[in-house]
Structure formats: structure tokens, C-alpha cells
CSV table of C-alpha atoms and ligand atoms in Angstrom, one decimal:
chain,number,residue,atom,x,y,z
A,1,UNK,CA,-7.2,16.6,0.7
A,2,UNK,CA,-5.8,13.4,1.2
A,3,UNK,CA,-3.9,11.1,-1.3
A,4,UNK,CA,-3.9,6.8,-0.4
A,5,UNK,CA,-0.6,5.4,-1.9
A,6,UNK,CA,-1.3,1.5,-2.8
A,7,UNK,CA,0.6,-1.0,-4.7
A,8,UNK,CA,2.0,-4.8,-4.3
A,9,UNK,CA,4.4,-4.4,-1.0
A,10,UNK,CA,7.9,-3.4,-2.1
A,11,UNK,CA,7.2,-1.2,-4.5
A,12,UNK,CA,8.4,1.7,-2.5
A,13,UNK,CA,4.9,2.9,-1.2
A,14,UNK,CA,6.5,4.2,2.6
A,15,UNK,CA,9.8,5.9,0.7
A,16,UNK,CA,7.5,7.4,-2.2
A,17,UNK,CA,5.0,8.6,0.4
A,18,UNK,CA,7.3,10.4,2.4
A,19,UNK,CA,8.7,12.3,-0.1
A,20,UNK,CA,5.4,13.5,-1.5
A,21,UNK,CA,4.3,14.3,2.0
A,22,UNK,CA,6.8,16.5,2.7
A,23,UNK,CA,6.8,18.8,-0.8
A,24,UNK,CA,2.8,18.9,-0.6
A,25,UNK,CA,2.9,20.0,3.3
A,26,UNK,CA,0.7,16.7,4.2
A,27,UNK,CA,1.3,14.9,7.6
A,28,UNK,CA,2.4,11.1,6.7
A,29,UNK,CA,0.4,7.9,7.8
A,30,UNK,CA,1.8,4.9,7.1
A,31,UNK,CA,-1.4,1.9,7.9
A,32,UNK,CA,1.2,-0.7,8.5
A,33,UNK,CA,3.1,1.3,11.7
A,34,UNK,CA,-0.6,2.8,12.6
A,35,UNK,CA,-1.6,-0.8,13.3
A,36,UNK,CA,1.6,-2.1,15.0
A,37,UNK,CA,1.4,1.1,17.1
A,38,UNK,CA,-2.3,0.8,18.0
A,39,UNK,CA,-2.2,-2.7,18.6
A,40,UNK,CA,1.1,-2.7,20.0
A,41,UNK,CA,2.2,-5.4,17.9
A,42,UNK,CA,4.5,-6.5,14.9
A,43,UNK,CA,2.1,-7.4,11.6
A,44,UNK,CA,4.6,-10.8,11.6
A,45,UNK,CA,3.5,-11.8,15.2
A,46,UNK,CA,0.1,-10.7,14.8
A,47,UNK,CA,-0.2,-13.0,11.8
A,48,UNK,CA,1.5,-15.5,13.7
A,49,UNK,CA,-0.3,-15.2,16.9
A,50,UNK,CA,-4.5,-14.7,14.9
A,51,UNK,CA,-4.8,-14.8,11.2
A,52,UNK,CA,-5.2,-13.3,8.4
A,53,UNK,CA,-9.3,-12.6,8.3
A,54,UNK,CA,-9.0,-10.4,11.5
A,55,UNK,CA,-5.9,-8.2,10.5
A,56,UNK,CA,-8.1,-7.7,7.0
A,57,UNK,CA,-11.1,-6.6,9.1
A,58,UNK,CA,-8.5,-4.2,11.8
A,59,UNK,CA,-7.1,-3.0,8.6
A,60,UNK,CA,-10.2,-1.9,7.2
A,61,UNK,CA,-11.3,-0.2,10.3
A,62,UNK,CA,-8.1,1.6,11.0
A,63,UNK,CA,-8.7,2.8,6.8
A,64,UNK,CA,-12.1,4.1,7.5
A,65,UNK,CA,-10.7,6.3,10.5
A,66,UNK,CA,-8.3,7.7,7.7
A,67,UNK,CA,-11.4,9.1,6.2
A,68,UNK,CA,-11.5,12.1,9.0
A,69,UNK,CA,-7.8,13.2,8.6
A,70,UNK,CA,-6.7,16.4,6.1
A,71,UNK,CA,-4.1,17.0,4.1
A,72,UNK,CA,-2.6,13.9,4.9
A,73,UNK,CA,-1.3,11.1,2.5
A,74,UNK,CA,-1.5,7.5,3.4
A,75,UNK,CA,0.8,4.5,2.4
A,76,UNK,CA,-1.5,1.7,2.7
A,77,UNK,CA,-0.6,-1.6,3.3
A,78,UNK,CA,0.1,-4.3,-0.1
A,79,UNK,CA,-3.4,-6.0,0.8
A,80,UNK,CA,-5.5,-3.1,1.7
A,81,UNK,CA,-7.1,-2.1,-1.3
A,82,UNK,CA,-7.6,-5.8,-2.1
A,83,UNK,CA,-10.1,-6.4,0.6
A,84,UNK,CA,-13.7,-5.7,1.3
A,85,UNK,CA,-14.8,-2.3,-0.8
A,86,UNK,CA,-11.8,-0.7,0.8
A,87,UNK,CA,-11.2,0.6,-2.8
A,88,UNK,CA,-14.4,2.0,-3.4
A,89,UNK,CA,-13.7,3.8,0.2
A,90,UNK,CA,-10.4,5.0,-0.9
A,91,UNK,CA,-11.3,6.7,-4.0
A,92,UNK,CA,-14.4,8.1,-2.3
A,93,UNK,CA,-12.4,9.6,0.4
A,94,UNK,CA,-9.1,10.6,-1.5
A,95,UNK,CA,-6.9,10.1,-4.6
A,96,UNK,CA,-5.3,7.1,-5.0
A,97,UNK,CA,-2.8,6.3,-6.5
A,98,UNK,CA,-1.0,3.3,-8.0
A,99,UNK,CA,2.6,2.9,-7.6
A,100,UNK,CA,3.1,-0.4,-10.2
A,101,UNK,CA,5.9,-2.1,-10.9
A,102,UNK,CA,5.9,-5.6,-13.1
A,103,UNK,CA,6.4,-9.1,-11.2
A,104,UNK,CA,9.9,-9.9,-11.9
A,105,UNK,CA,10.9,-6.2,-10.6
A,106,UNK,CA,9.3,-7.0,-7.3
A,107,UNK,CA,11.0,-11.0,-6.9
A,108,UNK,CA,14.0,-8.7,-6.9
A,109,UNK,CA,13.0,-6.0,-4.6
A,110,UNK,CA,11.6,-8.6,-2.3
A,111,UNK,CA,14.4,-11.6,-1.9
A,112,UNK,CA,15.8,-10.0,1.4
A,113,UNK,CA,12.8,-7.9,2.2
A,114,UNK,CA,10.2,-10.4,2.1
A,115,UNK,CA,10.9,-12.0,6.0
A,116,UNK,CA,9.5,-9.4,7.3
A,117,UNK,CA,6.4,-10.2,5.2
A,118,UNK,CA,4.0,-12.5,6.4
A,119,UNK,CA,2.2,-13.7,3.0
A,120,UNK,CA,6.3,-14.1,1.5
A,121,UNK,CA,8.4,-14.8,4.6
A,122,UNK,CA,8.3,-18.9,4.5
A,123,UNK,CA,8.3,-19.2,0.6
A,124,UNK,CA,11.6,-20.5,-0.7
A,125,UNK,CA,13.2,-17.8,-3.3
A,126,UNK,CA,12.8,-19.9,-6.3
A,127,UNK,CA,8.9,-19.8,-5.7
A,128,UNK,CA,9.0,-16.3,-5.1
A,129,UNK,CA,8.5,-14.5,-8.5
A,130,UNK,CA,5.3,-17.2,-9.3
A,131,UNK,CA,3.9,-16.2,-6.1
A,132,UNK,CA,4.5,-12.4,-6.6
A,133,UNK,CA,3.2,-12.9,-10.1
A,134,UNK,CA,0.0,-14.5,-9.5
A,135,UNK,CA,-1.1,-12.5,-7.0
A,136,UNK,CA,-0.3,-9.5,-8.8
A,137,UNK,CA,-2.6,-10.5,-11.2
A,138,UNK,CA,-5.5,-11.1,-9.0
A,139,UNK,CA,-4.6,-7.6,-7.3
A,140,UNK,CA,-4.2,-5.7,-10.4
A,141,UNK,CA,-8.2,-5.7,-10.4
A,142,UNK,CA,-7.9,-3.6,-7.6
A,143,UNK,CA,-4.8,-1.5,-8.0
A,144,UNK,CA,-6.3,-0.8,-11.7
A,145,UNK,CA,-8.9,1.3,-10.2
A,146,UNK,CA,-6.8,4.3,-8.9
A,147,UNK,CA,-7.0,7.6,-10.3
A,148,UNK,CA,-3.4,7.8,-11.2
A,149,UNK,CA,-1.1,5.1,-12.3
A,150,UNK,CA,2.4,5.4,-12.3
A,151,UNK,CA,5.2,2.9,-14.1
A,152,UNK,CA,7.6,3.4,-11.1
A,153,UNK,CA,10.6,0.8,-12.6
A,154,UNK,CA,12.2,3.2,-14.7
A,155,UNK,CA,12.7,6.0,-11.9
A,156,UNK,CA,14.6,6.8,-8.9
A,157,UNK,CA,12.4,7.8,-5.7
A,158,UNK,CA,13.3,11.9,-6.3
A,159,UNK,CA,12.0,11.2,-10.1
A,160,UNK,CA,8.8,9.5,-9.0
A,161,UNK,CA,8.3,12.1,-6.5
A,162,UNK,CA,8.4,14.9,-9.4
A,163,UNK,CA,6.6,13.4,-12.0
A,164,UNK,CA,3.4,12.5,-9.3
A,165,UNK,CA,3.6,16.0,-8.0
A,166,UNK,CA,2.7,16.9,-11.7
A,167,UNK,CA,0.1,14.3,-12.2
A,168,UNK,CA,-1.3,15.0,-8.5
A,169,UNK,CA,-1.8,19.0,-9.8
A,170,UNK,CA,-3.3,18.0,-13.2
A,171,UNK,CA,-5.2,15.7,-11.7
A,172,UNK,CA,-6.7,18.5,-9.0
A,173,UNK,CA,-6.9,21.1,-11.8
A,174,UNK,CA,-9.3,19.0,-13.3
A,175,UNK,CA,-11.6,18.3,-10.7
B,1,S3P,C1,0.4,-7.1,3.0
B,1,S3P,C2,1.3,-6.1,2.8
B,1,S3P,C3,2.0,-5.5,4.0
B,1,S3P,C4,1.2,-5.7,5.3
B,1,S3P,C5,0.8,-7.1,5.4
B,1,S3P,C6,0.0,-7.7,4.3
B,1,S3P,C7,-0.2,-7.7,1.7
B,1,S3P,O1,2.3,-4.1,3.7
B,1,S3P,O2,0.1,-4.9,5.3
B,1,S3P,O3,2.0,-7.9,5.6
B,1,S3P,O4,-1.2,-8.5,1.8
B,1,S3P,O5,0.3,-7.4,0.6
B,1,S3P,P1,3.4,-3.6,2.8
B,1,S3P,O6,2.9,-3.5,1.4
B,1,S3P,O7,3.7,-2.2,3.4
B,1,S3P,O8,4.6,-4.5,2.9
């Protein structure tokens, strides 16, 4: 089996992904790391360095190669299910599931995070939540699509972790 985590960045994908790795057995990829240790680079300098076009198409690559692993569950990155038909991949190959969170939550979570996001690192914090917001809502087309959705901003990480156990089970059951 394998489970793809995706969501707008910040909303905990990495810290969620481990946890439910761990009480499921699965090994954990996280995209991100997979490319900066592939390519032997930061995603900041390779954005600075190329652009954005080829880190979509390297992204969607190093998805498809997902589609061999087992019982593994993969954070993807914020843009990866965004792009191409990576979604139509991802739910072909796995579960996916959608880790939301609403705008304003995320200007928060992302003030001091977002430097070491390329798309966010040179916006000034006032423009921040607009951003965030509007490209949620082109996202959300994507992100809509999962199998399971989960309202994250009411719960700690060990609380989401339980309650997607219990959806991931249900969700197997009925298959
Ligand atoms: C991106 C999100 C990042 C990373 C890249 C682009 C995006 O991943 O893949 O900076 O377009 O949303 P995280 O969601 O892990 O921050």
C-alpha cells in the first residue's frame, strides 16, 4: 500500500507523515529531501539557480518512481499535486490524502517558515495571507480530489495522527 500526504506547504505534511509512518509500519519519503538528496541541492538554490518549469517536471519524475515503492507513505511537496496529472497518478497509485487547513491558519504558520520557501520567501508579510489565499484557491481543485480530507486546525499532530489512522482503516475496509 502506499498513502501520498498533500496539502498547501505548512500544513504539517512531513510531521503528520512521520507519525503515521511509524504506527502503520510504512518506511517514510519525504519528495522534498528525495530531490535535494538526488540532486544534491537545496529546493531554494535550485529555484535560484533554474526555475520553476524544470523542478515541476524533476518533481513529477521523482513522483512516478514512488509508484514502485510498498508500504511506504509519501509527503509530497505543496505544488506537487498541482502540476501535470500528478493527481490522477497519485490516486491511481495510492491514497491520498488532504491535510487542509484555511488561509489565514497558514499566514500564521508560514511568517517565519516561509524563507525557506521559494514561491513565499521574497513576499513581504503583509502580502502574505493574499498570496496564501489565492493560491489556495486555485489549489484546492487539486487538493479536493483526495480520497480523504482532513480539517487539521482544530488538532494537535498526535490527534491528527489518530483520527487518520481511523479514516485510513475505514477507508481500506471499504475497498
Ligand atoms: C512548493 C512547496 C514546497 C516545495 C517547493 C514548492 C509549492 O514543499 O516542494 O518549495 O509549490 O507549494 P512543502 O510543501 O514541503 O513546503
Amino acid at each position: 500500500m502506499r498513502i501520498y500526504l498533500i496539502g498547501y506547504m505548512g500544513s504539517g505534511k512531513s510531521t503528520v507523515g512521520k507519525n503515521l509512518a511509524s504506527c502503520l509500519g510504512f518506511q517514510f519519503l519525504d519528495l522534498d529531501h528525495h530531490f535535494e538528496e538526488r540532486y544534491r541541492i537545496s529546493i531554494l538554490d535550485f529555484f535560484d539557480k533554474y526555475d520553476e518549469n524544470l523542478f515541476r517536471s524533476m518533481e513529477r519524475d521523482l513522483l512516478h518512481e514512488t509508484g514502485e515503492f510498498d508500504d511506504v507513505l509519501i509527503s509530497t511537496g505543496g505544488g506537487t499535486a498541482c502540476f501535470f496529472d500528478n493527481m490522477k497518478f497519485i490516486r491511481e497509485h495510492g491514497i491520498a490524502i488532504y491535510i487542509r487547513w484555511p488561509a489565514g491558519m497558514l499566514a500564521e504558520r508560514l511568517q517565519n517558515l516561509r524563507k525557506k520557501r521559494p514561491i513565499l520567501k521574497d513576499l513581504d508579510p503583509e502580502s502574505l495571507p493574499e498570496k496564501i489565499s489565492e493560491q489556495l484557491a486555485e489549489r484546492e481543485f487539486f487538493y479536493g480530489q483526495a480520497d480523504i480530507i482532513i480539517d487539521a486546525g482544530a488538532f494537535s499532530p498526535q490527534q491528527l495522527t489518530e483520527i487518520l489512522l481511523k479514516k485510513i482503516a475505514d477507508f481500506t475496509d471499504r475497498g
